[in-house]
Every structure is written in structure tokens, then in C-alpha cells.
Amino acid sequence: MPIPAEAFFLTAGARGTLQQQLRQMVAEGILSGRFRPGDRMPSSRGLAVHLGISRITVTLAYADLVSSDYLTSRGRSGYFISDTAPRQPDFAPAVMAGEERVDYAALTGRRFSRAVSLSKPADWRSFPYPFIYGQADATLFDHQNWRLCAMRALGKRDFEALTDDWQERDDPLLIEYILRNILPRRGIAARADQVLITMGAQNGLWLAATVLLGRAGRAVVENPVYPGLRAILQQTGCAVCPVDVDAEGLPPDRLPEGVDVVFAAPSHHSPTNATMPLARRLALLDEASRRDFVVVEDDYDFEMSFLAPASPSLKSLDRGGRVIHAGSFSKSIFPGLRLGYLAAPAAFIAEARALRVAVLRHPPGHVQRTAAYFLSLGHYDALVNRMKQTFRRRRIAMEEAIGEHGLTVAQSGGFGGSSFWMRAPEGVDTGLLAERLKTRGVLIEPGRVFFDPAGGPQNYYRLAYSSIPGSRIAEGIGRIAEEIGRSAG
């Protein structure tokens, strides 16, 4: 039977080109069963007139649907729904039932969901003053060259990299770039069997924690610390020992006895931005050798060092194979990339690789190859340089506004980065402060989530400048100061 042109309509604000929208309408109609094999489609002219679009757009959409076997062309008779078009199963889907009969909270012990984590509104981009950390700025990102690299990675020459199951292996082009360019910037020389690609730094930390620790293990974390790391360690069941950081990061002389693994971010502590000086780094390595423990170095943000050169990585000073180095491209390219790496002794990498294979096999081949092209063609360094210049200007604007409004910086870091660690007056709950500021279009990150759950101050917060336009910084800081004044008054 003929399908009337009135069965199709364009929706305002729909994504994709007109051709893509038309293809989607036809495919959804077939998959839902509204359009059946043998049904005749409207003529290209009639559908174009009905939708108010070009006839060539309809013709191209029809041709695309023919190539995908949704439609078939019968010469002058027109286009028809193909007899072999994809279709849904004949049985009707049933709504899941019976879940309420199982107490999954008791069954699972909520081992994973009970962990406290950072959160941000899904619509954070709609806020005029988003002082939140680690988000990509669309005005800085190199959309065109990333797209070109992605298209190149989709080409026939890279078909194997795109489609093959790499099993335990990684993209050799990406590994080669990391070995020749990224790790040497941190003073690290490594072989291919000493590097593993991860799904971001957090996946690298999880691999390290799972390989190195068990229920009998004892791990040291910095306090405050990135809450994602605390959640990872809780899942291992190991004993977690928080050690307070100071202006120079983790103090080696305050480490407890009986430690198996120490997790530290010496180059850029999260969230305080403290950088561990060389003498303290050497002291930490001496303690690791004397007391026989391993250090996992979270080096997630070394590229954003625009105030001073990046300090030597802890791994570059390691002479005993005691440092597991975790890096990431999520902060320097974009967080949704979920691509990082581990650099460590080959015996550790072999074990971590086996664990990764059991869980996810390997990061997607297309993502690895696209990143490899983006890095090797120089686009990555150009992007990092652009971000550094912009962050420097925003940092100056932040410092001026913070000073003008009398806010207190707890730690800003001396090398760059993209945030300030702030302290509100005693008695100010920055969780409540953040809720009030949201109503005024301002987003901040309350600091309580970074501290040991056993107890921590309520008056710290983080202000980031990675995603907020420089022109809005002063007004946003002013609104924060006003609300803090009300809270402390």
C-alpha cells in the first residue's frame, strides 16, 4: 500500500542534516513496523513539496536508503520498502518486572554505588559562570583537525586498526608516539612492553590498585584527594590510610608503617594544586626503597605548566622500578576521550595487561588511531599551546578578581594548571553555598568530597577556569563573594 507524504514531518531543532533526518524517519518507520515490505514510498517530488525541502535532498536520502537495503527502486514505479529490510523481532518487548522482589542493596552490599563522587549538572554549559574543573572549552578545541584525523582513521588503510580485535595489544602508532614524545617530556625512557594504554587515568589507577592490592593490602592516599581514587581503593577492600598534605604535597616522613602502595600526585596535587619539590620526591623514593613499598604516580595534568617548567616526574627519578606512572590525555585533549597510559616495569605491565584483557580487552581501535594521528601530526602540541596561553590570561583575571573581592586562596599552585583551591570563612558550608550560587548562574565545586569521610572541613571549595570565558570571570567571582558574605555575616 502507498505511504502518504503526510506520514513524514520535520521536527524543529532535530539533529543532523535534512537528508539524515529523512533517512532516520524512514528507518524508524520500518523498524517500528509502521512501514512494511512492499509499501510504496511517496514520490521524491511529492515528499519534497510536502516537507518544503529540495527534491535532490529527498532523492539522495532515497538512494542512501537503497544502498542500506531499507528501500528498493523499481524504475518508473518508484521506491518501495525492501522485502529484506532490517526489522524488529515479531514478539513485543516486555517491561522488566520482578525487580522489586530482590533486595539488591543487601545482595550487593552497595560496594560500588555508596562511594562519594564529584558531580556536576548535566547542563553545566547553560550556566553563565561555570567554575568547574576539567571540562573542554569548545572555543579552544581543534574541531577541524580532530575530525580530519578521525576520518583518516576510518579509511581503508586503517581498516585493521579500526575493526580488529587487538586482544592484549595496543595501537603501535600511539605507543610509538608516547615512547618517543610524551614520556621523554617527563624524563622517562621506556620500551613498548613497559607501556599500556588505558581508558583514562582513572582506569589506570584502577588497574594499578587491583593488581597491587588485595584485602590484606595497605594503601596511603593524600588528604584531601581525588574522590575517584578513594572509591577505587574501597572496592579493593584494602586498608586506606589518608595522610594530610601540606603546601609541598605529601610529606614522606608522615607515612605510616606497614605500607604496601602509596598513591600520590607529586606534579599537580588534586585538588590543592601543590607541587612536590625535588628534595621531597627523592625522600619519598628513599622511603619506598627502605620500607619496600610501591608508589603509583598520578601525572594527569603535567601539560598545563605555563607559569614554570614542569617538575621532573617521580618515575624519571626512579632507579629501583618502584614507581607506576599513570598519565592521561583527558585533560589536555578532552575528558570524553577516555584515553591514558601506564608506564612501569614490564612485569607489572604484563599483569595489568592481562587484567585489562579480562575486563575490556582494549580501548577502541578507532579512538587510539585517531589520537595517534592527532598527536603525531602536531595538532596536539598546538592545542596544548593554545590552552596554556588562554589559561594564563584567565588565571590573571581570576587572581585580580579574587584579590579585589577579598576571597581567600588556600593553594593556587606555582606551575599553572586550571584551578584555585579556595577557603571560605569558618562556619561557611560550601555545599550549601554551591546550591545558592546555582540559582544565580554560578557553579563551584564544594571541597568536602575531597576529604577523608571520617571527618573534614566544610569550608573549602575549588574554582576552575578551564571552561569559563575570561570576560565573565570578574562578575562570577563577585557573585561568589556576595554569597560568602551573606553566609558568614
Short mmCIF file of C-alpha atoms in Angstrom, two decimals, residues 205 208-209 212-213 219-222 225 229 232-233 250 261-265 294-298:
data_model
loop_
_atom_site.label_atom_id
_atom_site.label_comp_id
_atom_site.label_asym_id
_atom_site.label_seq_id
_atom_site.Cartn_x
_atom_site.Cartn_y
_atom_site.Cartn_z
CA LEU A 205 44.64 3.85 38.78
CA ALA A 208 47.24 -0.48 39.44
CA ALA A 209 45.18 -0.77 42.62
CA LEU A 212 48.89 -4.39 43.59
CA LEU A 213 46.38 -4.56 46.42
CA ALA A 219 47.45 1.90 50.80
CA VAL A 220 48.29 5.53 51.53
CA VAL A 221 46.36 8.31 49.84
CA GLU A 222 46.77 12.05 50.10
CA VAL A 225 42.41 13.55 47.42
CA LEU A 229 40.81 7.18 43.76
CA ILE A 232 38.70 2.59 43.68
CA LEU A 233 40.55 1.62 46.84
CA LEU A 250 52.61 14.53 50.52
CA VAL A 261 51.36 1.15 47.99
CA VAL A 262 51.46 4.95 48.14
CA PHE A 263 49.26 6.88 45.70
CA ALA A 264 50.49 10.41 45.03
CA ALA A 265 50.16 13.24 42.51
CA VAL A 294 55.50 0.87 45.55
CA VAL A 295 54.44 4.38 44.52
CA VAL A 296 51.67 5.00 41.98
CA GLU A 297 52.27 8.43 40.43
CA ASP A 298 49.18 10.19 39.07
#
